[in-house]
PDB file of C-alpha atoms in Angstrom:
ATOM      1  CA  UNK J   1     163.006  15.474 -48.655  1.00 73.00           C
ATOM      2  CA  UNK J   2     160.972  15.855 -51.639  1.00 77.00           C
ATOM      3  CA  UNK J   3     163.635  15.395 -54.177  1.00 76.00           C
ATOM      4  CA  UNK J   4     165.149  12.173 -52.152  1.00 79.00           C
ATOM      5  CA  UNK J   5     161.774  10.481 -51.819  1.00 81.00           C
ATOM      6  CA  UNK J   6     160.426  11.774 -55.159  1.00 80.00           C
ATOM      7  CA  UNK J   7     163.277  10.715 -57.478  1.00 80.00           C
ATOM      8  CA  UNK J   8     164.863   7.822 -55.771  1.00 86.00           C
ATOM      9  CA  UNK J   9     161.589   6.115 -54.403  1.00 89.00           C
ATOM     10  CA  UNK J  10     162.218   3.027 -56.447  1.00 90.00           C
ATOM     11  CA  UNK J  11     165.639   2.796 -55.082  1.00 90.00           C
ATOM     12  CA  UNK J  12     164.557   3.459 -51.285  1.00 90.00           C
ATOM     13  CA  UNK J  13     161.795   0.945 -51.634  1.00 93.00           C
ATOM     14  CA  UNK J  14     164.091  -1.864 -53.294  1.00 93.00           C
ATOM     15  CA  UNK J  15     166.809  -1.384 -50.548  1.00 92.00           C
ATOM     16  CA  UNK J  16     164.451  -1.515 -47.725  1.00 93.00           C
ATOM     17  CA  UNK J  17     161.901  -4.043 -48.792  1.00 93.00           C
ATOM     18  CA  UNK J  18     163.013  -5.421 -52.099  1.00 94.00           C
ATOM     19  CA  UNK J  19     161.897  -5.147 -55.500  1.00 94.00           C
ATOM     20  CA  UNK J  20     158.710  -7.238 -54.801  1.00 96.00           C
ATOM     21  CA  UNK J  21     157.266  -4.166 -53.268  1.00 94.00           C
ATOM     22  CA  UNK J  22     158.012  -1.655 -56.114  1.00 93.00           C
ATOM     23  CA  UNK J  23     154.426  -0.750 -56.302  1.00 92.00           C
ATOM     24  CA  UNK J  24     154.922   1.153 -53.128  1.00 93.00           C
ATOM     25  CA  UNK J  25     157.167   3.774 -54.581  1.00 93.00           C
ATOM     26  CA  UNK J  26     154.370   6.111 -55.608  1.00 92.00           C
ATOM     27  CA  UNK J  27     153.290   6.234 -52.106  1.00 93.00           C
ATOM     28  CA  UNK J  28     156.830   6.823 -51.019  1.00 93.00           C
ATOM     29  CA  UNK J  29     157.014   9.785 -53.386  1.00 90.00           C
ATOM     30  CA  UNK J  30     153.912  11.144 -52.308  1.00 91.00           C
ATOM     31  CA  UNK J  31     155.027  10.920 -48.545  1.00 92.00           C
ATOM     32  CA  UNK J  32     158.111  13.224 -49.639  1.00 89.00           C
ATOM     33  CA  UNK J  33     155.522  16.216 -50.185  1.00 88.00           C
ATOM     34  CA  UNK J  34     153.847  15.272 -47.129  1.00 92.00           C
ATOM     35  CA  UNK J  35     156.884  15.568 -44.912  1.00 90.00           C
ATOM     36  CA  UNK J  36     157.486  18.959 -46.344  1.00 87.00           C
ATOM     37  CA  UNK J  37     154.056  20.109 -45.596  1.00 89.00           C
ATOM     38  CA  UNK J  38     154.044  18.749 -42.214  1.00 91.00           C
ATOM     39  CA  UNK J  39     157.489  20.357 -41.539  1.00 89.00           C
ATOM     40  CA  UNK J  40     155.881  23.828 -42.446  1.00 87.00           C
ATOM     41  CA  UNK J  41     152.867  23.122 -40.287  1.00 92.00           C
ATOM     42  CA  UNK J  42     155.228  22.379 -37.393  1.00 93.00           C
ATOM     43  CA  UNK J  43     156.854  25.710 -37.790  1.00 89.00           C
ATOM     44  CA  UNK J  44     153.642  27.461 -38.230  1.00 89.00           C
ATOM     45  CA  UNK J  45     152.057  25.948 -35.459  1.00 93.00           C
ATOM     46  CA  UNK J  46     154.810  26.606 -32.920  1.00 92.00           C
ATOM     47  CA  UNK J  47     154.499  30.264 -34.073  1.00 89.00           C
ATOM     48  CA  UNK J  48     150.759  30.349 -33.636  1.00 91.00           C
ATOM     49  CA  UNK J  49     151.347  28.665 -30.056  1.00 93.00           C
ATOM     50  CA  UNK J  50     153.898  31.530 -29.139  1.00 91.00           C
ATOM     51  CA  UNK J  51     151.170  34.245 -30.103  1.00 89.00           C
ATOM     52  CA  UNK J  52     148.880  32.280 -27.920  1.00 92.00           C
ATOM     53  CA  UNK J  53     146.481  31.272 -30.572  1.00 92.00           C
ATOM     54  CA  UNK J  54     146.446  27.493 -29.468  1.00 94.00           C
ATOM     55  CA  UNK J  55     142.677  27.561 -29.570  1.00 95.00           C
ATOM     56  CA  UNK J  56     142.811  28.544 -33.421  1.00 94.00           C
ATOM     57  CA  UNK J  57     145.508  25.986 -34.181  1.00 95.00           C
ATOM     58  CA  UNK J  58     143.611  23.350 -32.578  1.00 96.00           C
ATOM     59  CA  UNK J  59     140.529  24.304 -34.654  1.00 97.00           C
ATOM     60  CA  UNK J  60     142.686  24.150 -37.927  1.00 96.00           C
ATOM     61  CA  UNK J  61     143.890  20.512 -36.848  1.00 97.00           C
ATOM     62  CA  UNK J  62     140.400  19.528 -36.484  1.00 97.00           C
ATOM     63  CA  UNK J  63     139.645  20.623 -40.033  1.00 97.00           C
ATOM     64  CA  UNK J  64     142.637  19.290 -41.422  1.00 96.00           C
ATOM     65  CA  UNK J  65     142.087  15.992 -39.583  1.00 97.00           C
ATOM     66  CA  UNK J  66     138.603  15.908 -41.131  1.00 97.00           C
ATOM     67  CA  UNK J  67     140.061  16.575 -44.605  1.00 96.00           C
ATOM     68  CA  UNK J  68     142.356  13.597 -44.145  1.00 96.00           C
ATOM     69  CA  UNK J  69     139.667  11.334 -42.823  1.00 97.00           C
ATOM     70  CA  UNK J  70     137.353  12.215 -45.715  1.00 97.00           C
ATOM     71  CA  UNK J  71     140.356  11.689 -48.241  1.00 95.00           C
ATOM     72  CA  UNK J  72     140.947   8.183 -46.756  1.00 96.00           C
ATOM     73  CA  UNK J  73     137.499   7.076 -46.919  1.00 97.00           C
ATOM     74  CA  UNK J  74     137.167   8.393 -50.591  1.00 96.00           C
ATOM     75  CA  UNK J  75     140.706   7.487 -51.982  1.00 95.00           C
ATOM     76  CA  UNK J  76     141.639   4.331 -50.085  1.00 95.00           C
ATOM     77  CA  UNK J  77     139.077   1.947 -51.489  1.00 95.00           C
ATOM     78  CA  UNK J  78     140.268   2.290 -55.169  1.00 93.00           C
ATOM     79  CA  UNK J  79     144.033   3.388 -54.716  1.00 92.00           C
ATOM     80  CA  UNK J  80     145.226   1.749 -51.649  1.00 93.00           C
ATOM     81  CA  UNK J  81     148.623   3.043 -50.196  1.00 92.00           C
ATOM     82  CA  UNK J  82     148.668   5.894 -52.854  1.00 93.00           C
ATOM     83  CA  UNK J  83     145.116   6.874 -51.773  1.00 94.00           C
ATOM     84  CA  UNK J  84     146.245   6.597 -48.151  1.00 95.00           C
ATOM     85  CA  UNK J  85     149.444   8.691 -48.771  1.00 94.00           C
ATOM     86  CA  UNK J  86     147.362  11.267 -50.748  1.00 94.00           C
ATOM     87  CA  UNK J  87     144.789  11.776 -47.990  1.00 95.00           C
ATOM     88  CA  UNK J  88     147.361  12.406 -45.538  1.00 95.00           C
ATOM     89  CA  UNK J  89     149.092  14.869 -47.565  1.00 94.00           C
ATOM     90  CA  UNK J  90     145.809  16.548 -48.238  1.00 95.00           C
ATOM     91  CA  UNK J  91     145.395  16.730 -44.343  1.00 95.00           C
ATOM     92  CA  UNK J  92     148.995  17.986 -43.584  1.00 94.00           C
ATOM     93  CA  UNK J  93     148.614  20.712 -46.356  1.00 93.00           C
ATOM     94  CA  UNK J  94     145.395  21.833 -45.201  1.00 95.00           C
ATOM     95  CA  UNK J  95     146.798  22.173 -41.726  1.00 95.00           C
ATOM     96  CA  UNK J  96     149.892  24.371 -42.890  1.00 91.00           C
ATOM     97  CA  UNK J  97     147.794  26.513 -45.164  1.00 89.00           C
ATOM     98  CA  UNK J  98     145.133  26.979 -42.276  1.00 91.00           C
ATOM     99  CA  UNK J  99     147.841  28.061 -39.881  1.00 90.00           C
ATOM    100  CA  UNK J 100     149.702  30.798 -42.145  1.00 86.00           C
ATOM    101  CA  UNK J 101     147.011  33.646 -40.794  1.00 85.00           C
ATOM    102  CA  UNK J 102     147.418  32.257 -37.156  1.00 88.00           C
ATOM    103  CA  UNK J 103     151.306  32.412 -37.397  1.00 86.00           C
ATOM    104  CA  UNK J 104     151.214  36.205 -38.188  1.00 82.00           C
ATOM    105  CA  UNK J 105     150.479  38.748 -35.580  1.00 76.00           C
ATOM    106  CA  UNK J 106     148.563  41.821 -36.465  1.00 69.00           C
ATOM    107  CA  UNK J 107     149.055  41.309 -40.119  1.00 57.00           C
ATOM    108  CA  UNK J 108     152.553  41.962 -40.201  1.00 62.00           C
ATOM    109  CA  UNK J 109     154.916  39.695 -42.225  1.00 65.00           C
ATOM    110  CA  UNK J 110     156.730  37.446 -39.836  1.00 65.00           C
ATOM    111  CA  UNK J 111     157.451  34.424 -41.840  1.00 68.00           C
ATOM    112  CA  UNK J 112     160.376  34.707 -44.288  1.00 76.00           C
ATOM    113  CA  UNK J 113     158.144  33.884 -47.162  1.00 73.00           C
ATOM    114  CA  UNK J 114     160.823  35.168 -50.013  1.00 78.00           C
ATOM    115  CA  UNK J 115     163.523  32.905 -48.238  1.00 82.00           C
ATOM    116  CA  UNK J 116     161.116  30.065 -48.100  1.00 78.00           C
ATOM    117  CA  UNK J 117     160.236  30.485 -51.799  1.00 79.00           C
ATOM    118  CA  UNK J 118     163.861  30.438 -52.687  1.00 84.00           C
ATOM    119  CA  UNK J 119     164.563  27.358 -50.718  1.00 84.00           C
ATOM    120  CA  UNK J 120     161.701  25.798 -52.569  1.00 80.00           C
ATOM    121  CA  UNK J 121     163.162  27.039 -55.889  1.00 82.00           C
ATOM    122  CA  UNK J 122     166.477  25.383 -55.031  1.00 85.00           C
ATOM    123  CA  UNK J 123     164.607  22.285 -53.943  1.00 81.00           C
ATOM    124  CA  UNK J 124     162.903  22.168 -57.644  1.00 78.00           C
ATOM    125  CA  UNK J 125     166.266  22.689 -59.216  1.00 84.00           C
ATOM    126  CA  UNK J 126     167.711  19.767 -57.254  1.00 84.00           C
ATOM    127  CA  UNK J 127     164.678  17.491 -58.315  1.00 81.00           C
ATOM    128  CA  UNK J 128     165.315  18.532 -61.968  1.00 81.00           C
ATOM    129  CA  UNK J 129     169.148  17.675 -61.561  1.00 87.00           C
ATOM    130  CA  UNK J 130     168.094  14.336 -60.013  1.00 84.00           C
ATOM    131  CA  UNK J 131     165.694  13.527 -62.892  1.00 81.00           C
ATOM    132  CA  UNK J 132     168.503  14.512 -65.321  1.00 86.00           C
ATOM    133  CA  UNK J 133     170.903  12.389 -63.540  1.00 88.00           C
ATOM    134  CA  UNK J 134     168.322   9.454 -63.515  1.00 83.00           C
ATOM    135  CA  UNK J 135     167.558   9.571 -67.108  1.00 83.00           C
ATOM    136  CA  UNK J 136     171.414   9.918 -67.869  1.00 89.00           C
ATOM    137  CA  UNK J 137     171.666   6.440 -66.313  1.00 90.00           C
ATOM    138  CA  UNK J 138     173.979   7.745 -63.502  1.00 91.00           C
ATOM    139  CA  UNK J 139     174.223   5.352 -60.707  1.00 90.00           C
ATOM    140  CA  UNK J 140     171.756   6.448 -57.799  1.00 84.00           C
ATOM    141  CA  UNK J 141     174.537   6.851 -55.225  1.00 88.00           C
ATOM    142  CA  UNK J 142     176.480   9.058 -57.574  1.00 91.00           C
ATOM    143  CA  UNK J 143     173.372  11.008 -57.916  1.00 87.00           C
ATOM    144  CA  UNK J 144     172.611  11.126 -54.275  1.00 86.00           C
ATOM    145  CA  UNK J 145     176.207  12.451 -53.594  1.00 91.00           C
ATOM    146  CA  UNK J 146     175.824  15.089 -56.321  1.00 91.00           C
ATOM    147  CA  UNK J 147     172.625  16.437 -54.841  1.00 89.00           C
ATOM    148  CA  UNK J 148     174.393  16.432 -51.418  1.00 89.00           C
ATOM    149  CA  UNK J 149     176.942  18.941 -52.849  1.00 92.00           C
ATOM    150  CA  UNK J 150     174.504  20.583 -55.067  1.00 92.00           C
ATOM    151  CA  UNK J 151     171.696  21.698 -52.598  1.00 89.00           C
ATOM    152  CA  UNK J 152     173.808  23.402 -49.928  1.00 90.00           C
ATOM    153  CA  UNK J 153     175.836  25.108 -53.090  1.00 93.00           C
ATOM    154  CA  UNK J 154     172.731  26.427 -54.657  1.00 92.00           C
ATOM    155  CA  UNK J 155     171.452  27.677 -51.077  1.00 91.00           C
ATOM    156  CA  UNK J 156     174.912  29.461 -50.906  1.00 92.00           C
ATOM    157  CA  UNK J 157     174.606  30.817 -54.257  1.00 92.00           C
ATOM    158  CA  UNK J 158     171.014  32.160 -53.812  1.00 88.00           C
ATOM    159  CA  UNK J 159     171.913  33.666 -50.425  1.00 88.00           C
ATOM    160  CA  UNK J 160     169.359  31.495 -48.810  1.00 87.00           C
ATOM    161  CA  UNK J 161     172.226  30.492 -46.205  1.00 88.00           C
ATOM    162  CA  UNK J 162     175.604  31.309 -45.135  1.00 90.00           C
ATOM    163  CA  UNK J 163     178.790  29.227 -44.720  1.00 90.00           C
ATOM    164  CA  UNK J 164     178.513  29.949 -41.174  1.00 90.00           C
ATOM    165  CA  UNK J 165     175.020  28.731 -40.805  1.00 86.00           C
ATOM    166  CA  UNK J 166     175.973  25.465 -42.605  1.00 81.00           C
ATOM    167  CA  UNK J 167     179.170  25.073 -40.476  1.00 84.00           C
ATOM    168  CA  UNK J 168     176.994  25.102 -37.535  1.00 85.00           C
ATOM    169  CA  UNK J 169     174.536  22.592 -38.874  1.00 78.00           C
ATOM    170  CA  UNK J 170     177.419  20.185 -39.651  1.00 78.00           C
ATOM    171  CA  UNK J 171     179.451  20.921 -36.506  1.00 77.00           C
ATOM    172  CA  UNK J 172     180.040  17.939 -34.296  1.00 75.00           C
ATOM    173  CA  UNK J 173     177.770  18.124 -31.056  1.00 71.00           C
ATOM    174  CA  UNK J 174     178.807  16.429 -27.724  1.00 67.00           C
ATOM    175  CA  UNK J 175     176.608  13.586 -26.794  1.00 66.00           C
ATOM    176  CA  UNK J 176     173.744  14.309 -24.397  1.00 61.00           C
TER     177      UNK J 176
END
């Protein structure tokens, strides 16, 4: 998500809204990081709920919402959409970081942090590849196709996932 929105924000904005809205590309780039932070927060939040720590998760949500609100008040007036996107990112990141302790029972390591770090490393490698392809003048649709192959291949190479897991993700599911 970060790679796609970060590297291809100009293309995405142009395709969806037209070139007259290219100024929104920076906000779209920031949104990629927000989606990643929000996804991590969702995983951690459900872990906290499973450990019967909903009250703590609610307190962390209140703090992270306050961070986002203060960010909006401070950043929107001078930065518009980019300020809005940044404030929301700060709120989501605060929520994710605040939930880490709540998602870990009795100090034991239950979150697969090394695996998550490797996944982030693969994402960073793909981001670098995307930037190289863009700078080399490779058309965006070829770059996206290359990344659709490179990302799972690197996940397999670094043993973050298995071929069986990838098959399960891509298996056709019956409707309903």
